[in-house]
mmCIF file of N, CA and C in Angstrom:
data_model
loop_
_atom_site.group_PDB
_atom_site.id
_atom_site.type_symbol
_atom_site.label_atom_id
_atom_site.label_comp_id
_atom_site.label_asym_id
_atom_site.label_seq_id
_atom_site.Cartn_x
_atom_site.Cartn_y
_atom_site.Cartn_z
ATOM 1 N N GLN A 460 0.832 -1.194 0.000
ATOM 2 C CA GLN A 460 0.000 0.000 0.000
ATOM 3 C C GLN A 460 0.872 1.251 0.000
ATOM 4 N N ALA A 461 1.949 1.248 0.776
ATOM 5 C CA ALA A 461 2.845 2.410 0.810
ATOM 6 C C ALA A 461 3.449 2.644 -0.560
ATOM 7 N N ALA A 462 3.793 1.551 -1.251
ATOM 8 C CA ALA A 462 4.374 1.701 -2.586
ATOM 9 C C ALA A 462 3.366 2.278 -3.560
ATOM 10 N N ALA A 463 2.099 1.944 -3.371
ATOM 11 C CA ALA A 463 1.066 2.461 -4.268
ATOM 12 C C ALA A 463 0.916 3.965 -4.123
ATOM 13 N N LYS A 464 1.117 4.493 -2.906
ATOM 14 C CA LYS A 464 0.979 5.927 -2.682
ATOM 15 C C LYS A 464 2.284 6.674 -2.913
ATOM 16 N N LYS A 465 3.376 5.935 -3.076
ATOM 17 C CA LYS A 465 4.676 6.584 -3.161
ATOM 18 C C LYS A 465 4.784 7.496 -4.364
ATOM 19 N N ASP A 466 4.395 7.024 -5.509
ATOM 20 C CA ASP A 466 4.511 7.834 -6.717
ATOM 21 C C ASP A 466 3.150 8.361 -7.119
ATOM 22 N N LYS A 467 3.116 9.622 -7.469
ATOM 23 C CA LYS A 467 1.891 10.263 -7.929
ATOM 24 C C LYS A 467 2.248 11.053 -9.173
ATOM 25 N N MET A 468 1.363 11.007 -10.154
ATOM 26 C CA MET A 468 1.621 11.772 -11.372
ATOM 27 C C MET A 468 1.184 13.212 -11.162
ATOM 28 N N ILE A 469 2.093 14.128 -11.360
ATOM 29 C CA ILE A 469 1.778 15.549 -11.351
ATOM 30 C C ILE A 469 2.289 16.068 -12.679
ATOM 31 N N GLY A 470 1.361 16.592 -13.490
ATOM 32 C CA GLY A 470 1.758 16.949 -14.853
ATOM 33 C C GLY A 470 2.078 15.649 -15.560
ATOM 34 N N SER A 471 3.289 15.538 -16.085
ATOM 35 C CA SER A 471 3.668 14.318 -16.775
ATOM 36 C C SER A 471 4.789 13.589 -16.063
ATOM 37 N N ALA A 472 5.229 14.100 -14.902
ATOM 38 C CA ALA A 472 6.345 13.479 -14.200
ATOM 39 C C ALA A 472 5.876 12.902 -12.871
ATOM 40 N N PRO A 473 6.312 11.663 -12.556
ATOM 41 C CA PRO A 473 5.949 11.113 -11.258
ATOM 42 C C PRO A 473 6.683 11.855 -10.148
ATOM 43 N N VAL A 474 5.996 12.068 -9.049
ATOM 44 C CA VAL A 474 6.584 12.762 -7.914
ATOM 45 C C VAL A 474 6.545 11.828 -6.720
ATOM 46 N N ASP A 475 7.646 11.710 -6.011
ATOM 47 C CA ASP A 475 7.719 10.891 -4.815
ATOM 48 C C ASP A 475 7.049 11.657 -3.688
ATOM 49 N N LEU A 476 5.906 11.154 -3.206
ATOM 50 C CA LEU A 476 5.172 11.855 -2.154
ATOM 51 C C LEU A 476 5.984 11.953 -0.869
ATOM 52 N N GLU A 477 6.866 11.000 -0.639
ATOM 53 C CA GLU A 477 7.696 11.056 0.557
ATOM 54 C C GLU A 477 8.612 12.276 0.511
ATOM 55 N N GLU A 478 9.082 12.658 -0.675
ATOM 56 C CA GLU A 478 9.945 13.833 -0.808
ATOM 57 C C GLU A 478 9.179 15.113 -0.515
ATOM 58 N N LYS A 479 7.865 15.107 -0.719
ATOM 59 C CA LYS A 479 7.056 16.306 -0.528
ATOM 60 C C LYS A 479 6.795 16.594 0.940
ATOM 61 N N LYS A 480 6.991 15.596 1.813
ATOM 62 C CA LYS A 480 6.757 15.821 3.233
ATOM 63 C C LYS A 480 7.772 16.827 3.756
ATOM 64 N N MET A 481 7.294 17.673 4.643
ATOM 65 C CA MET A 481 8.157 18.702 5.206
ATOM 66 C C MET A 481 8.877 18.181 6.431
ATOM 67 N N LYS A 482 9.960 18.813 6.784
ATOM 68 C CA LYS A 482 10.656 18.546 8.042
ATOM 69 C C LYS A 482 9.706 18.979 9.162
ATOM 70 N N PRO A 483 10.016 18.660 10.413
ATOM 71 C CA PRO A 483 9.125 19.125 11.492
ATOM 72 C C PRO A 483 8.815 20.604 11.320
ATOM 73 N N MET A 484 7.541 20.936 11.447
ATOM 74 C CA MET A 484 7.076 22.263 11.078
ATOM 75 C C MET A 484 7.355 23.315 12.130
ATOM 76 N N LYS A 485 7.870 24.443 11.660
ATOM 77 C CA LYS A 485 7.989 25.637 12.486
ATOM 78 C C LYS A 485 6.670 26.386 12.349
ATOM 79 N N GLU A 486 6.389 26.774 11.141
ATOM 80 C CA GLU A 486 5.159 27.504 10.845
ATOM 81 C C GLU A 486 4.717 27.099 9.446
ATOM 82 N N PHE A 487 3.467 26.746 9.292
ATOM 83 C CA PHE A 487 2.911 26.357 8.001
ATOM 84 C C PHE A 487 2.486 27.637 7.295
ATOM 85 N N THR A 488 3.121 27.955 6.190
ATOM 86 C CA THR A 488 2.912 29.229 5.505
ATOM 87 C C THR A 488 1.875 29.114 4.402
ATOM 88 N N CYS A 489 1.489 30.268 3.884
ATOM 89 C CA CYS A 489 0.571 30.305 2.738
ATOM 90 C C CYS A 489 1.205 29.582 1.552
ATOM 91 N N GLU A 490 2.493 29.764 1.367
ATOM 92 C CA GLU A 490 3.200 29.085 0.269
ATOM 93 C C GLU A 490 3.151 27.569 0.464
ATOM 94 N N ASP A 491 3.313 27.114 1.707
ATOM 95 C CA ASP A 491 3.207 25.678 1.987
ATOM 96 C C ASP A 491 1.821 25.170 1.604
ATOM 97 N N LEU A 492 0.792 25.915 1.982
ATOM 98 C CA LEU A 492 -0.568 25.490 1.659
ATOM 99 C C LEU A 492 -0.746 25.362 0.148
ATOM 100 N N LEU A 493 -0.268 26.341 -0.591
ATOM 101 C CA LEU A 493 -0.384 26.272 -2.052
ATOM 102 C C LEU A 493 0.352 25.059 -2.601
ATOM 103 N N HIS A 494 1.500 24.763 -2.018
ATOM 104 C CA HIS A 494 2.292 23.615 -2.468
ATOM 105 C C HIS A 494 1.523 22.306 -2.284
ATOM 106 N N TYR A 495 0.802 22.196 -1.170
ATOM 107 C CA TYR A 495 0.094 20.965 -0.834
ATOM 108 C C TYR A 495 -1.395 21.004 -1.154
ATOM 109 N N LEU A 496 -1.875 22.070 -1.760
ATOM 110 C CA LEU A 496 -3.311 22.263 -1.948
ATOM 111 C C LEU A 496 -3.986 21.113 -2.687
ATOM 112 N N SER A 497 -3.409 20.680 -3.780
ATOM 113 C CA SER A 497 -4.009 19.598 -4.567
ATOM 114 C C SER A 497 -4.111 18.323 -3.744
ATOM 115 N N ASP A 498 -3.035 17.977 -3.041
ATOM 116 C CA ASP A 498 -3.056 16.773 -2.210
ATOM 117 C C ASP A 498 -4.030 16.934 -1.046
ATOM 118 N N TYR A 499 -4.152 18.137 -0.503
ATOM 119 C CA TYR A 499 -5.107 18.394 0.579
ATOM 120 C C TYR A 499 -6.537 18.165 0.082
ATOM 121 N N ILE A 500 -6.858 18.733 -1.072
ATOM 122 C CA ILE A 500 -8.200 18.572 -1.650
ATOM 123 C C ILE A 500 -8.494 17.100 -1.935
ATOM 124 N N ASP A 501 -7.483 16.378 -2.428
ATOM 125 C CA ASP A 501 -7.661 14.964 -2.762
ATOM 126 C C ASP A 501 -7.608 14.049 -1.544
ATOM 127 N N GLY A 502 -7.322 14.619 -0.359
ATOM 128 C CA GLY A 502 -7.245 13.806 0.854
ATOM 129 C C GLY A 502 -6.028 12.897 0.896
ATOM 130 N N GLU A 503 -4.934 13.329 0.259
ATOM 131 C CA GLU A 503 -3.746 12.483 0.162
ATOM 132 C C GLU A 503 -2.592 12.920 1.056
ATOM 133 N N LEU A 504 -2.831 13.857 1.958
ATOM 134 C CA LEU A 504 -1.772 14.282 2.868
ATOM 135 C C LEU A 504 -1.761 13.392 4.104
ATOM 136 N N ASP A 505 -0.576 13.260 4.705
ATOM 137 C CA ASP A 505 -0.527 12.531 5.965
ATOM 138 C C ASP A 505 -1.210 13.369 7.046
ATOM 139 N N GLU A 506 -1.401 12.770 8.204
ATOM 140 C CA GLU A 506 -2.155 13.431 9.269
ATOM 141 C C GLU A 506 -1.516 14.748 9.710
ATOM 142 N N GLU A 507 -0.190 14.770 9.812
ATOM 143 C CA GLU A 507 0.508 15.982 10.261
ATOM 144 C C GLU A 507 0.281 17.147 9.295
ATOM 145 N N LEU A 508 0.417 16.884 7.997
ATOM 146 C CA LEU A 508 0.218 17.944 7.012
ATOM 147 C C LEU A 508 -1.248 18.350 6.906
ATOM 148 N N SER A 509 -2.149 17.390 7.030
ATOM 149 C CA SER A 509 -3.581 17.719 7.005
ATOM 150 C C SER A 509 -3.944 18.621 8.177
ATOM 151 N N ASP A 510 -3.443 18.274 9.351
ATOM 152 C CA ASP A 510 -3.714 19.097 10.537
ATOM 153 C C ASP A 510 -3.128 20.495 10.373
ATOM 154 N N ALA A 511 -1.903 20.572 9.880
ATOM 155 C CA ALA A 511 -1.260 21.876 9.678
ATOM 156 C C ALA A 511 -2.051 22.705 8.671
ATOM 157 N N SER A 512 -2.549 22.062 7.631
ATOM 158 C CA SER A 512 -3.347 22.755 6.622
ATOM 159 C C SER A 512 -4.636 23.289 7.230
ATOM 160 N N ARG A 513 -5.309 22.454 8.012
ATOM 161 C CA ARG A 513 -6.559 22.888 8.657
ATOM 162 C C ARG A 513 -6.321 24.055 9.603
ATOM 163 N N ARG A 514 -5.249 23.977 10.404
ATOM 164 C CA ARG A 514 -4.943 25.087 11.322
ATOM 165 C C ARG A 514 -4.655 26.366 10.547
ATOM 166 N N HIS A 515 -3.916 26.239 9.462
ATOM 167 C CA HIS A 515 -3.594 27.416 8.644
ATOM 168 C C HIS A 515 -4.872 28.012 8.054
ATOM 169 N N LEU A 516 -5.719 27.152 7.508
ATOM 170 C CA LEU A 516 -6.963 27.627 6.888
ATOM 171 C C LEU A 516 -7.892 28.279 7.902
ATOM 172 N N ALA A 517 -7.795 27.873 9.143
ATOM 173 C CA ALA A 517 -8.645 28.453 10.184
ATOM 174 C C ALA A 517 -8.235 29.885 10.512
ATOM 175 N N THR A 518 -6.994 30.255 10.187
ATOM 176 C CA THR A 518 -6.519 31.587 10.559
ATOM 177 C C THR A 518 -6.258 32.515 9.377
ATOM 178 N N TRP A 519 -6.196 31.987 8.184
ATOM 179 C CA TRP A 519 -5.872 32.816 7.008
ATOM 180 C C TRP A 519 -7.033 32.786 6.024
ATOM 181 N N GLN A 520 -7.833 33.854 6.033
ATOM 182 C CA GLN A 520 -9.024 33.941 5.184
ATOM 183 C C GLN A 520 -8.679 33.867 3.695
ATOM 184 N N ASN A 521 -7.607 34.510 3.279
ATOM 185 C CA ASN A 521 -7.243 34.486 1.852
ATOM 186 C C ASN A 521 -6.952 33.063 1.377
ATOM 187 N N CYS A 522 -6.309 32.279 2.208
ATOM 188 C CA CYS A 522 -6.023 30.893 1.832
ATOM 189 C C CYS A 522 -7.314 30.073 1.780
ATOM 190 N N LYS A 523 -8.232 30.383 2.683
ATOM 191 C CA LYS A 523 -9.531 29.701 2.671
ATOM 192 C C LYS A 523 -10.275 30.026 1.371
ATOM 193 N N VAL A 524 -10.170 31.276 0.922
ATOM 194 C CA VAL A 524 -10.799 31.681 -0.339
ATOM 195 C C VAL A 524 -10.173 30.913 -1.504
ATOM 196 N N VAL A 525 -8.844 30.778 -1.494
ATOM 197 C CA VAL A 525 -8.160 30.021 -2.561
ATOM 198 C C VAL A 525 -8.641 28.578 -2.557
ATOM 199 N N LEU A 526 -8.730 27.969 -1.379
ATOM 200 C CA LEU A 526 -9.205 26.587 -1.280
ATOM 201 C C LEU A 526 -10.624 26.460 -1.824
ATOM 202 N N ASN A 527 -11.523 27.315 -1.360
ATOM 203 C CA ASN A 527 -12.922 27.237 -1.792
ATOM 204 C C ASN A 527 -13.071 27.505 -3.281
ATOM 205 N N THR A 528 -12.312 28.464 -3.796
ATOM 206 C CA THR A 528 -12.363 28.777 -5.226
ATOM 207 C C THR A 528 -11.846 27.606 -6.048
ATOM 208 N N THR A 529 -10.770 26.995 -5.598
ATOM 209 C CA THR A 529 -10.212 25.844 -6.315
ATOM 210 C C THR A 529 -11.196 24.686 -6.313
ATOM 211 N N ARG A 530 -11.796 24.422 -5.156
ATOM 212 C CA ARG A 530 -12.794 23.343 -5.083
ATOM 213 C C ARG A 530 -13.979 23.622 -6.011
ATOM 214 N N ARG A 531 -14.435 24.861 -6.019
ATOM 215 C CA ARG A 531 -15.590 25.224 -6.872
ATOM 216 C C ARG A 531 -15.227 25.108 -8.352
ATOM 217 N N THR A 532 -14.011 25.511 -8.692
ATOM 218 C CA THR A 532 -13.548 25.397 -10.080
ATOM 219 C C THR A 532 -13.523 23.941 -10.521
ATOM 220 N N ILE A 533 -13.010 23.080 -9.659
ATOM 221 C CA ILE A 533 -12.975 21.645 -9.968
ATOM 222 C C ILE A 533 -14.395 21.119 -10.151
ATOM 223 N N GLU A 534 -15.277 21.535 -9.265
ATOM 224 C CA GLU A 534 -16.672 21.109 -9.336
ATOM 225 C C GLU A 534 -17.321 21.562 -10.648
ATOM 226 N N LEU A 535 -17.113 22.825 -10.996
ATOM 227 C CA LEU A 535 -17.723 23.350 -12.221
ATOM 228 C C LEU A 535 -17.124 22.727 -13.474
ATOM 229 N N ALA A 536 -15.841 22.460 -13.437
ATOM 230 C CA ALA A 536 -15.188 21.847 -14.601
ATOM 231 C C ALA A 536 -15.701 20.434 -14.833
ATOM 232 N N GLY A 537 -16.170 19.807 -13.774
ATOM 233 C CA GLY A 537 -16.653 18.438 -13.890
ATOM 234 C C GLY A 537 -18.111 18.320 -14.278
ATOM 235 N N THR A 538 -18.816 19.431 -14.335
ATOM 236 C CA THR A 538 -20.232 19.370 -14.694
ATOM 237 C C THR A 538 -20.424 19.975 -16.078
ATOM 238 N N GLU A 539 -21.121 19.262 -16.879
ATOM 239 C CA GLU A 539 -21.398 19.747 -18.227
ATOM 240 C C GLU A 539 -22.772 20.401 -18.225
ATOM 241 N N VAL A 540 -22.794 21.639 -18.586
ATOM 242 C CA VAL A 540 -24.055 22.368 -18.630
ATOM 243 C C VAL A 540 -24.431 22.550 -20.095
ATOM 244 N N ARG A 541 -25.595 22.077 -20.417
ATOM 245 C CA ARG A 541 -26.071 22.229 -21.797
ATOM 246 C C ARG A 541 -27.351 23.034 -21.746
ATOM 247 N N ARG A 542 -27.313 24.136 -22.440
ATOM 248 C CA ARG A 542 -28.498 24.995 -22.477
ATOM 249 C C ARG A 542 -29.044 24.997 -23.891
ATOM 250 N N THR A 543 -30.342 24.985 -23.973
ATOM 251 C CA THR A 543 -30.970 25.038 -25.292
ATOM 252 C C THR A 543 -31.776 26.319 -25.395
ATOM 253 N N ILE A 544 -31.807 26.842 -26.588
ATOM 254 C CA ILE A 544 -32.581 28.044 -26.870
ATOM 255 C C ILE A 544 -33.963 27.582 -27.310
ATOM 256 N N PRO A 545 -35.021 28.155 -26.754
ATOM 257 C CA PRO A 545 -36.364 27.791 -27.202
ATOM 258 C C PRO A 545 -36.491 27.973 -28.724
ATOM 259 N N ALA A 546 -37.268 27.127 -29.350
ATOM 260 C CA ALA A 546 -37.393 27.093 -30.814
ATOM 261 C C ALA A 546 -37.731 28.460 -31.407
ATOM 262 N N GLU A 547 -38.652 29.177 -30.800
ATOM 263 C CA GLU A 547 -39.056 30.491 -31.334
ATOM 264 C C GLU A 547 -37.885 31.477 -31.297
ATOM 265 N N ARG A 548 -37.171 31.501 -30.187
ATOM 266 C CA ARG A 548 -36.002 32.396 -30.080
ATOM 267 C C ARG A 548 -34.917 32.014 -31.075
ATOM 268 N N ARG A 549 -34.697 30.689 -31.205
ATOM 269 C CA ARG A 549 -33.678 30.203 -32.134
ATOM 270 C C ARG A 549 -34.011 30.635 -33.557
ATOM 271 N N GLN A 550 -35.283 30.475 -33.954
ATOM 272 C CA GLN A 550 -35.693 30.871 -35.296
ATOM 273 C C GLN A 550 -35.525 32.376 -35.492
ATOM 274 N N ASN A 551 -35.880 33.161 -34.467
ATOM 275 C CA ASN A 551 -35.722 34.612 -34.524
ATOM 276 C C ASN A 551 -34.248 34.978 -34.719
ATOM 277 N N LEU A 552 -33.370 34.295 -34.004
ATOM 278 C CA LEU A 552 -31.930 34.539 -34.138
ATOM 279 C C LEU A 552 -31.454 34.207 -35.550
ATOM 280 N N TYR A 553 -31.856 33.051 -36.070
ATOM 281 C CA TYR A 553 -31.479 32.682 -37.437
ATOM 282 C C TYR A 553 -31.991 33.704 -38.451
ATOM 283 N N ASP A 554 -33.239 34.161 -38.258
ATOM 284 C CA ASP A 554 -33.798 35.160 -39.171
ATOM 285 C C ASP A 554 -32.987 36.458 -39.129
ATOM 286 N N GLN A 555 -32.623 36.901 -37.940
ATOM 287 C CA GLN A 555 -31.820 38.119 -37.806
ATOM 288 C C GLN A 555 -30.454 37.958 -38.463
ATOM 289 N N LEU A 556 -29.838 36.800 -38.259
ATOM 290 C CA LEU A 556 -28.536 36.548 -38.886
ATOM 291 C C LEU A 556 -28.646 36.527 -40.408
ATOM 292 N N GLN A 557 -29.703 35.892 -40.903
ATOM 293 C CA GLN A 557 -29.895 35.838 -42.352
ATOM 294 C C GLN A 557 -30.136 37.237 -42.921
ATOM 295 N N ASP A 558 -30.959 38.045 -42.245
ATOM 296 C CA ASP A 558 -31.202 39.423 -42.696
ATOM 297 C C ASP A 558 -29.905 40.220 -42.721
ATOM 298 N N ALA A 559 -29.123 40.093 -41.672
ATOM 299 C CA ALA A 559 -27.848 40.821 -41.606
ATOM 300 C C ALA A 559 -26.917 40.363 -42.721
ATOM 301 N N PHE A 560 -26.883 39.075 -42.992
ATOM 302 C CA PHE A 560 -26.032 38.548 -44.062
ATOM 303 C C PHE A 560 -26.493 39.073 -45.420
ATOM 304 N N LEU A 561 -27.802 39.055 -45.667
ATOM 305 C CA LEU A 561 -28.321 39.529 -46.943
ATOM 306 C C LEU A 561 -28.054 41.027 -47.137
ATOM 307 N N LYS A 562 -28.218 41.822 -46.084
ATOM 308 C CA LYS A 562 -27.927 43.260 -46.175
ATOM 309 C C LYS A 562 -26.459 43.489 -46.487
ATOM 310 N N ARG A 563 -25.610 42.688 -45.912
ATOM 311 C CA ARG A 563 -24.166 42.816 -46.159
ATOM 312 C C ARG A 563 -23.848 42.472 -47.602
ATOM 313 N N GLU A 564 -24.491 41.448 -48.112
ATOM 314 C CA GLU A 564 -24.282 41.043 -49.503
ATOM 315 C C GLU A 564 -24.772 42.134 -50.464
ATOM 316 N N GLU A 565 -25.910 42.780 -50.123
ATOM 317 C CA GLU A 565 -26.451 43.843 -50.964
ATOM 318 C C GLU A 565 -25.480 45.022 -51.030
ATOM 319 N N LYS A 566 -24.842 45.342 -49.936
ATOM 320 C CA LYS A 566 -23.886 46.455 -49.907
ATOM 321 C C LYS A 566 -22.678 46.171 -50.773
ATOM 322 N N LYS A 567 -22.291 44.899 -50.902
ATOM 323 C CA LYS A 567 -21.129 44.532 -51.716
ATOM 324 C C LYS A 567 -21.419 44.766 -53.197
ATOM 325 N N GLU A 568 -22.676 44.637 -53.610
ATOM 326 C CA GLU A 568 -23.035 44.747 -55.038
ATOM 327 C C GLU A 568 -23.050 46.114 -55.512
#
């Protein structure tokens, strides 16, 4: 199981998750949070880093905004929204486009 979590693909290069662990923490910074944000969202941090991330997020509103925005972006990117134009509106749009095209053609002559 440890070997399965050891390598993670980031971009196109595998990254050793063990190398990403920090030395005993003095202070968990905003930069640290950004570094670990993807793993935090995916629930792939060890307990120490997860706790440090939670403590940091509890005190730094800007980092909380980055986290929430990133989560929302991921959520929106994963949902496909398909909107349809009602038939009458669609026909009206086509008619307007055709009229504009014909007027443009008349000006060329």
